[in-house]
Every structure is written in structure tokens, then in C-alpha cells.
Amino acid sequence: MKNLTIGIDLGGTTITAGLVDGEGRILAQKTCPTALPRPASEVERTMAEMCAELVKQAGLKLDELEGVGIGTPGSVDGESGIVAFNPNFGYERWALAAAMERRLGCAYPVRIENDANAAAYGEYCAGAAKGHNSAVVITLGTGIGGGIILNGKIWSGFNGAGAEVGHTVIVKDGEPCTCGRRGCWERYASSRALVARGARAMADHPESSLWQLAGSPEKLNAKKIFDALHGGDALARELFEEWIGYVSCGVINLVNIFQPEVICVGGGVSRQGEVLLEPIRQALERENFARNLFRHTQVRSCVLYNEAGLIGAAYLARAR
Amino acid sequence: MKNLTIGIDLGGTTITAGLVDGEGRILAQKTCPTALPRPASEVERTMAEMCAELVKQAGLKLDELEGVGIGTPGSVDGESGIVAFNPNFGYERWALAAAMERRLGCAYPVRIENDANAAAYGEYCAGAAKGHNSAVVITLGTGIGGGIILNGKIWSGFNGAGAEVGHTVIVKDGEPCTCGRRGCWERYASSRALVARGARAMADHPESSLWQLAGSPEKLNAKKIFDALHGGDALARELFEEWIGYVSCGVINLVNIFQPEVICVGGGVSRQGEVLLEPIRQALERENFARNLFRHTQVRSCVLYNEAGLIGAAYLARAR
């Protein structure tokens, strides 16, 4: 077996490592708790052990791999292999790539990237944007994550901190954001924002089926709002239409800036598929600056879900 | 003399062509009226004649040049050399590069780009962003133009229509824009927006020195608002602070997306220099998502002004 790499998705709670083939298929996978807080060296050791186990079980040696890639939270300088800033882990200027190269003792370099960028790269190489030259991937979740691939390469800024599309203001002087700005896109268009708006609205709408579906505002989630929408609930329809207007607004902003071949929408809500995508496409037909041109950006759902980061990291290991 | 190219800035009113050396210096320059409306073939002929005259006066022949580049309004597909959409000229799918190659009869390809992108490329190659790897150039004028250079290359989207940073919404459901959206950045942060706001405000402020400086609201321009600001006029101060808040908001959006090495601010108002740049820098210190990192985007004024497009086009001719 040739052309195998290991991709690692280093999360705040869990580390997932997978042996991935040249077509982006995960042949074997391992998961360990990240077990924070603990020193960087211990997290590195855990990752190195996971790599060793994965290759051993496959009857291989580490230097028979094509490479190892890691997606990590924080601002990553891919060139130097340093995680410059990773507040959740508490590490500063973490020389992650060099540390892992030392531990693995291999000829190939270990490639690292920000986790959202790695996930976008996964969708680009083996998912919703496969075969295209440019893509912007947005992930609607607690916040809004972004990944930008242009001419086949991740663009994350000269300092590795770019693609923070969730922290672009679409409502000047609007709701305060955790980032210190007001009116950021993610305050209005993340799935958390949809749920928060719904939970507040329930009090004024005792007739809404959200009460039966969720029991109480505290137990509301995005899935239940979509269930109520499909059941014909008026409040859910109102919540959805307001929210999708905000989602579309930010998507059109990105299209007018990048005119990428593909915009991929990820996160749990993207499982709603066309329900989500069709209103975005309609808004683009009205407002895309390039709507009179022959070639338009396509809007698609992400397809790799939780595996995107691992698969993207595995492809990064190959992208020298 | 070696390494000479011709750059052409094709405008709706004027065509400017210049013979440019390897350091971005304009050695000779010609200007002709565009004289619209007239057929594309006649505009091409004029440009070809201008090229012939420029080289003749320099004692050269056309095939002693390194190349010819053209910055043109409209959506440009640089690969195919076609201007896909250029509403002001009234040409559709104009195969400009091929037509000019035929007329010039030279061995080198003619390179074409959108005029705003060409101007940004000029600042990148020979102006405010010289020596850097990435830059976003914004031009505050009637609207807000943009140009994006990443890894030394212009990014204008897969269809050539990207970098329309002026048409990103920063005030959801705000003022109607010519593009069909509401609340676009350029409705609030262009120099025209500053002047329009000032002209409306004058009626309520008979005490303002803007009346002495401009005579009437119709004769107000950005320069007069800055003159009043420097003279201590309270209304001008208020107008400036509101406007620079909008400018900064959009600049920070672009920084959070791109984290470029440099943001260059152009257009007539950029002659104000630090008066304009310092408040933007202060806003970035508060709101840049990467403010805790060691390396931050620099904010600078454009330096090439009206010559940026011509010089950028001349460099494009070299950028094979």
C-alpha cells in the first residue's frame, strides 16, 4: 500500500487520528481524550503514540507513510510549523511541527494548519469542492468558521490568522461579539444565533410547536427548529427566514469578494441540504455582483462533516 | 534599453499609455480620448497606434518590448484575455487581448486585467506594497474599488469579477446601493458618501465653516470637508468621525478575512495621509482578530495615484 498519510484532528476535547489513502478514504482511525490542561509535550506524546499504533496495526512502519498532517486550533504559521496563539490550550508559540518530527523520527516534514482551514482543505481535496480550483468553506455552528482555498492552496493570511469570516461586521454597531467587535456575522447567522433567537421568541408564542418539540427554551436546538419548520410551524418559519437572510447576506459578501468556484456550507445545519441552500442561491441570483456573467459560484453542502479536519490534515501531509 | 513594457490604462473617458521600465518608472506617456460610443475595433486601433508612437519616439520597435498590458473596466478573464462584461463601453465578450496581439503583431502575449486590479498590482509591484507578499488595496472614490494580491498574484475570482469589496454589506437592510443590495460598504465609506452626508448636514448647521469653504451644499467636496476639519470645524469633525468609523469597519472586515501584510488606502482622500490612517490603525488595534499576534497588517496610503493602473498594467505584461 502506497500513498498513505496520517491526518490528526487535534481538538480541545478529543484527538482523532486516521490513516488515509490517496483517495481520501480513512482506512483506520483512533481517538483519545486531549485531557487538557496538560503540558504540550504530553499532548505531543499522545499524538505520536497514536501514529505509531495506527501504522503498527496496518502492518507498516512510520517511514513508509508519505507524511503526517495536523489540524490544530489557534493561529498557525504553516511555514515555520509554529502555533502562534492557542488560547484554549494555553500554549504560546508552540513549535508543534518540529516537536512531532522529532518524536516520529521520520524523513518527511510534519505539516500543521489551523483546524478550520484543514477542514476546508478536506472538503476541497475530497469533499464538496473536489475538482475545483477555488472554494470558500463556511461552518455554521457555535460561531462561524471559515476556510479559503485559492488556486488549490489554503489562504490563511501572512500570520496564519485569516479566514475569520465569522468576525466580519454585517450590522454596524450591532450585537456585541466575543471578539470585541459589534455586529459580527456569527452573532446573527451561526446556528447558535438561530437557537438563541428561537429560545427568546418562544415566550411570546405559546402556540408554537417548539414547546412540544423542545419542552422548554433551554432545550431548544437547531434540529428542533427545522423539525418545527417542516411541520408548518409559523414561528419556526419566521425564525428561519430571518436567519437565512443573515446567512445569505454574509455568503454574498464572500462571493463578491472572492468569486470562488464553490461556496461550501458546513456544520450540523448543513444536513438540511436544499432547505438551506435554495434560499441562499435565490439571494445570490438577486445580489451577486457577477449575476450577469456566464459563470457563477456554486453553493453546496459540505459532505465530510466531522471527518473533514482529519482528511484535510492527511492531504496537507501530501501537499508539499 | 531592456526590460521595457507598455502599460495602458483604458478608461471610459481617456486612454493613457506609458512606456515603463523595470523599476516601474514611466519613461514616456500618451493620452487620447476614448471617444465612446464607438466600436471596439476603433478603440483597439487607437491603443495600437499609441503603442506604435510610444516605441517610435523611443527609437525602438514593438518587438523590442517585453510585453504590453492593459487595465480595462469590466469583468476580465485574464486567462482567455476576454472582457466578459463591460456595461459602460457596451461591449460583450470582447476578445481584447487577442485583438491587440493581432494588431501589434508581436511575439509576446498582451495581458489584460480589470482596471482596479491593475492599479492594485501597480501599488504592489512599485508602490505602497512593494516588497510584500500580500496586499489588499482599497480606493475610496465615487464607490469603493478593491484589488487583492496574494502570494504575488492578483486574485479576482474564477470569473474575473471578484474583489468587489465595496459591495459587501456592513449595514444589513441599510441604504440602497446601485448594485441591487442594501447597506453596501461604499454607501457609507466612499468619499462620495462622506460628501453626500456633509451636504445634507449643512442645512442644519449654518454656523459651519463649510458654508464659507463650499458656498453651497452642491459645491461641497471631500477636500473642503478636510479643510474645515483642519480648521477646527465641529460639523466637519462629526462628519469625519462617523465616516472614518465606517471606513475602519470595512477595513477590519478585510483584515479579518485576509490578514494581508499591507492594506493600502487610495483615492483622493488618501492624500490626507495620517489623518486618515491613524484612526484606522487605532480601530485595528482594538478589533483586529489577530491583535494578540506578533505580526499585524500594516495600513498605508497608496502612492501611485492616477499612475497606478498604467504602471500595474505595465508590470502585468511582465508577469508571465
Coordinates of N, CA and C in Angstrom, one line a residue, chain A residues 206-278:
Chain A
P206 N -46.8 30.9 22.8 CA -47.2 29.6 23.4 C -47.8 28.6 22.5
E207 N -48.3 29.1 21.3 CA -49.0 28.3 20.3 C -48.0 27.5 19.5
S208 N -46.7 27.9 19.6 CA -45.7 27.3 18.7 C -45.5 25.8 19.0
S209 N -45.3 25.0 18.0 CA -45.0 23.5 18.3 C -43.6 23.4 18.8
L210 N -42.8 24.5 18.9 CA -41.5 24.4 19.5 C -41.6 23.9 21.0
W211 N -42.7 24.3 21.6 CA -42.9 23.9 23.0 C -43.0 22.4 23.1
Q212 N -43.8 21.8 22.2 CA -43.9 20.3 22.3 C -42.6 19.7 21.9
L213 N -41.9 20.2 20.9 CA -40.7 19.6 20.4 C -39.5 19.7 21.4
A214 N -39.4 20.9 22.0 CA -38.2 21.2 22.9 C -38.5 21.1 24.4
G215 N -39.8 21.2 24.7 CA -40.1 21.2 26.2 C -40.0 22.5 26.8
S216 N -38.8 23.1 26.6 CA -38.5 24.5 27.2 C -37.5 25.2 26.3
P217 N -37.4 26.5 26.5 CA -36.5 27.3 25.6 C -35.0 26.8 25.8
E218 N -34.7 26.3 27.1 CA -33.3 25.9 27.4 C -33.0 24.6 26.5
K219 N -34.0 23.8 26.2 CA -33.7 22.6 25.5 C -33.8 22.7 24.0
L220 N -34.1 24.0 23.5 CA -34.2 24.2 22.1 C -32.8 23.9 21.4
N221 N -32.9 23.3 20.2 CA -31.7 23.3 19.3 C -32.1 23.5 17.9
A222 N -31.1 23.6 17.0 CA -31.4 23.9 15.6 C -32.2 22.8 15.0
K223 N -31.9 21.6 15.3 CA -32.7 20.5 14.7 C -34.2 20.6 15.0
K224 N -34.5 21.0 16.2 CA -35.9 21.1 16.6 C -36.6 22.3 15.8
I225 N -35.8 23.3 15.6 CA -36.4 24.5 14.8 C -36.7 24.0 13.4
F226 N -35.8 23.2 12.8 CA -36.0 22.7 11.5 C -37.2 21.7 11.5
D227 N -37.3 20.9 12.5 CA -38.4 19.9 12.6 C -39.7 20.7 12.6
A228 N -39.8 21.8 13.4 CA -41.0 22.6 13.5 C -41.3 23.2 12.2
L229 N -40.2 23.7 11.5 CA -40.4 24.3 10.2 C -41.0 23.3 9.2
H230 N -40.5 22.1 9.2 CA -41.0 21.1 8.3 C -42.5 20.7 8.6
G231 N -42.8 20.9 9.9 CA -44.2 20.6 10.4 C -45.2 21.8 10.2
G232 N -44.6 22.9 9.6 CA -45.5 24.0 9.2 C -45.7 25.0 10.3
D233 N -44.8 25.0 11.3 CA -44.9 26.0 12.4 C -44.5 27.4 12.0
A234 N -45.4 28.3 12.3 CA -45.3 29.7 11.8 C -44.1 30.4 12.5
L235 N -43.9 30.2 13.8 CA -42.7 30.8 14.4 C -41.4 30.3 13.8
A236 N -41.4 29.0 13.6 CA -40.1 28.4 13.1 C -39.9 29.0 11.7
R237 N -40.9 29.1 10.9 CA -40.8 29.7 9.6 C -40.2 31.2 9.7
E238 N -40.7 31.9 10.6 CA -40.3 33.3 10.8 C -38.8 33.3 11.2
L239 N -38.5 32.5 12.2 CA -37.1 32.4 12.7 C -36.1 32.0 11.5
F240 N -36.6 31.0 10.8 CA -35.7 30.5 9.7 C -35.5 31.6 8.6
E241 N -36.6 32.3 8.3 CA -36.4 33.3 7.2 C -35.5 34.5 7.6
E242 N -35.7 34.9 8.9 CA -34.8 36.0 9.3 C -33.4 35.5 9.3
W243 N -33.2 34.3 9.9 CA -31.8 33.7 10.0 C -31.1 33.5 8.6
I244 N -31.9 32.9 7.7 CA -31.3 32.6 6.4 C -31.0 33.9 5.6
G245 N -31.7 35.0 6.0 CA -31.4 36.3 5.4 C -30.0 36.8 5.8
Y246 N -29.7 36.5 7.1 CA -28.4 36.9 7.6 C -27.3 36.0 7.0
V247 N -27.6 34.7 6.9 CA -26.6 33.7 6.3 C -26.3 34.2 4.9
S248 N -27.4 34.4 4.1 CA -27.2 34.8 2.7 C -26.4 36.1 2.6
C249 N -26.7 37.1 3.5 CA -26.0 38.4 3.4 C -24.5 38.1 3.5
G250 N -24.0 37.3 4.4 CA -22.6 37.1 4.6 C -22.0 36.2 3.4
V251 N -22.8 35.3 2.9 CA -22.4 34.5 1.8 C -22.2 35.4 0.6
I252 N -23.1 36.3 0.3 CA -23.0 37.2 -0.8 C -21.8 38.1 -0.7
N253 N -21.5 38.6 0.5 CA -20.3 39.3 0.8 C -19.1 38.6 0.3
L254 N -19.0 37.3 0.7 CA -17.9 36.5 0.4 C -17.8 36.2 -1.1
V255 N -18.9 36.0 -1.7 CA -18.9 35.8 -3.2 C -18.4 37.1 -3.9
N256 N -18.9 38.2 -3.4 CA -18.5 39.5 -4.1 C -17.0 39.8 -3.9
I257 N -16.4 39.3 -2.8 CA -15.0 39.4 -2.6 C -14.2 38.4 -3.4
F258 N -14.6 37.1 -3.3 CA -13.8 36.1 -3.8 C -14.2 35.5 -5.2
Q259 N -15.5 35.6 -5.5 CA -16.0 34.9 -6.7 C -15.3 33.5 -6.8
P260 N -15.5 32.7 -5.8 CA -14.9 31.4 -5.8 C -15.7 30.4 -6.7
E261 N -15.2 29.4 -7.2 CA -16.0 28.4 -7.9 C -17.1 27.8 -7.1
V262 N -16.8 27.6 -5.8 CA -17.8 26.9 -4.9 C -17.8 27.6 -3.6
I263 N -18.9 27.7 -3.0 CA -19.1 28.0 -1.6 C -19.7 26.8 -0.9
C264 N -19.0 26.3 0.1 CA -19.5 25.1 0.8 C -20.0 25.5 2.2
V265 N -21.2 25.0 2.5 CA -21.8 25.3 3.8 C -21.7 24.1 4.7
G266 N -21.1 24.2 5.8 CA -21.0 23.1 6.7 C -21.5 23.3 8.1
G267 N -21.3 22.4 9.0 CA -21.9 22.5 10.3 C -23.2 21.6 10.3
G268 N -23.7 21.3 11.5 CA -24.8 20.4 11.7 C -26.0 20.8 10.8
V269 N -26.3 22.1 10.7 CA -27.5 22.6 10.0 C -27.4 22.3 8.5
S270 N -26.1 22.1 8.0 CA -26.0 21.8 6.5 C -26.6 20.5 6.2
R271 N -26.9 19.6 7.1 CA -27.6 18.4 6.8 C -29.0 18.6 6.3
Q272 N -29.5 19.8 6.5 CA -30.8 20.2 6.0 C -30.8 20.4 4.4
G273 N -29.6 20.4 3.9 CA -29.5 20.4 2.4 C -30.2 21.5 1.7
E274 N -31.0 21.2 0.8 CA -31.6 22.2 -0.1 C -32.5 23.2 0.6
V275 N -33.1 22.8 1.7 CA -33.8 23.7 2.5 C -33.0 24.9 2.9
L276 N -31.7 24.7 3.1 CA -30.8 25.7 3.5 C -30.2 26.4 2.2
L277 N -29.9 25.6 1.3 CA -29.1 26.1 0.1 C -29.9 26.9 -0.9
E278 N -31.2 26.5 -1.0 CA -32.0 27.1 -2.1 C -32.3 28.6 -1.8

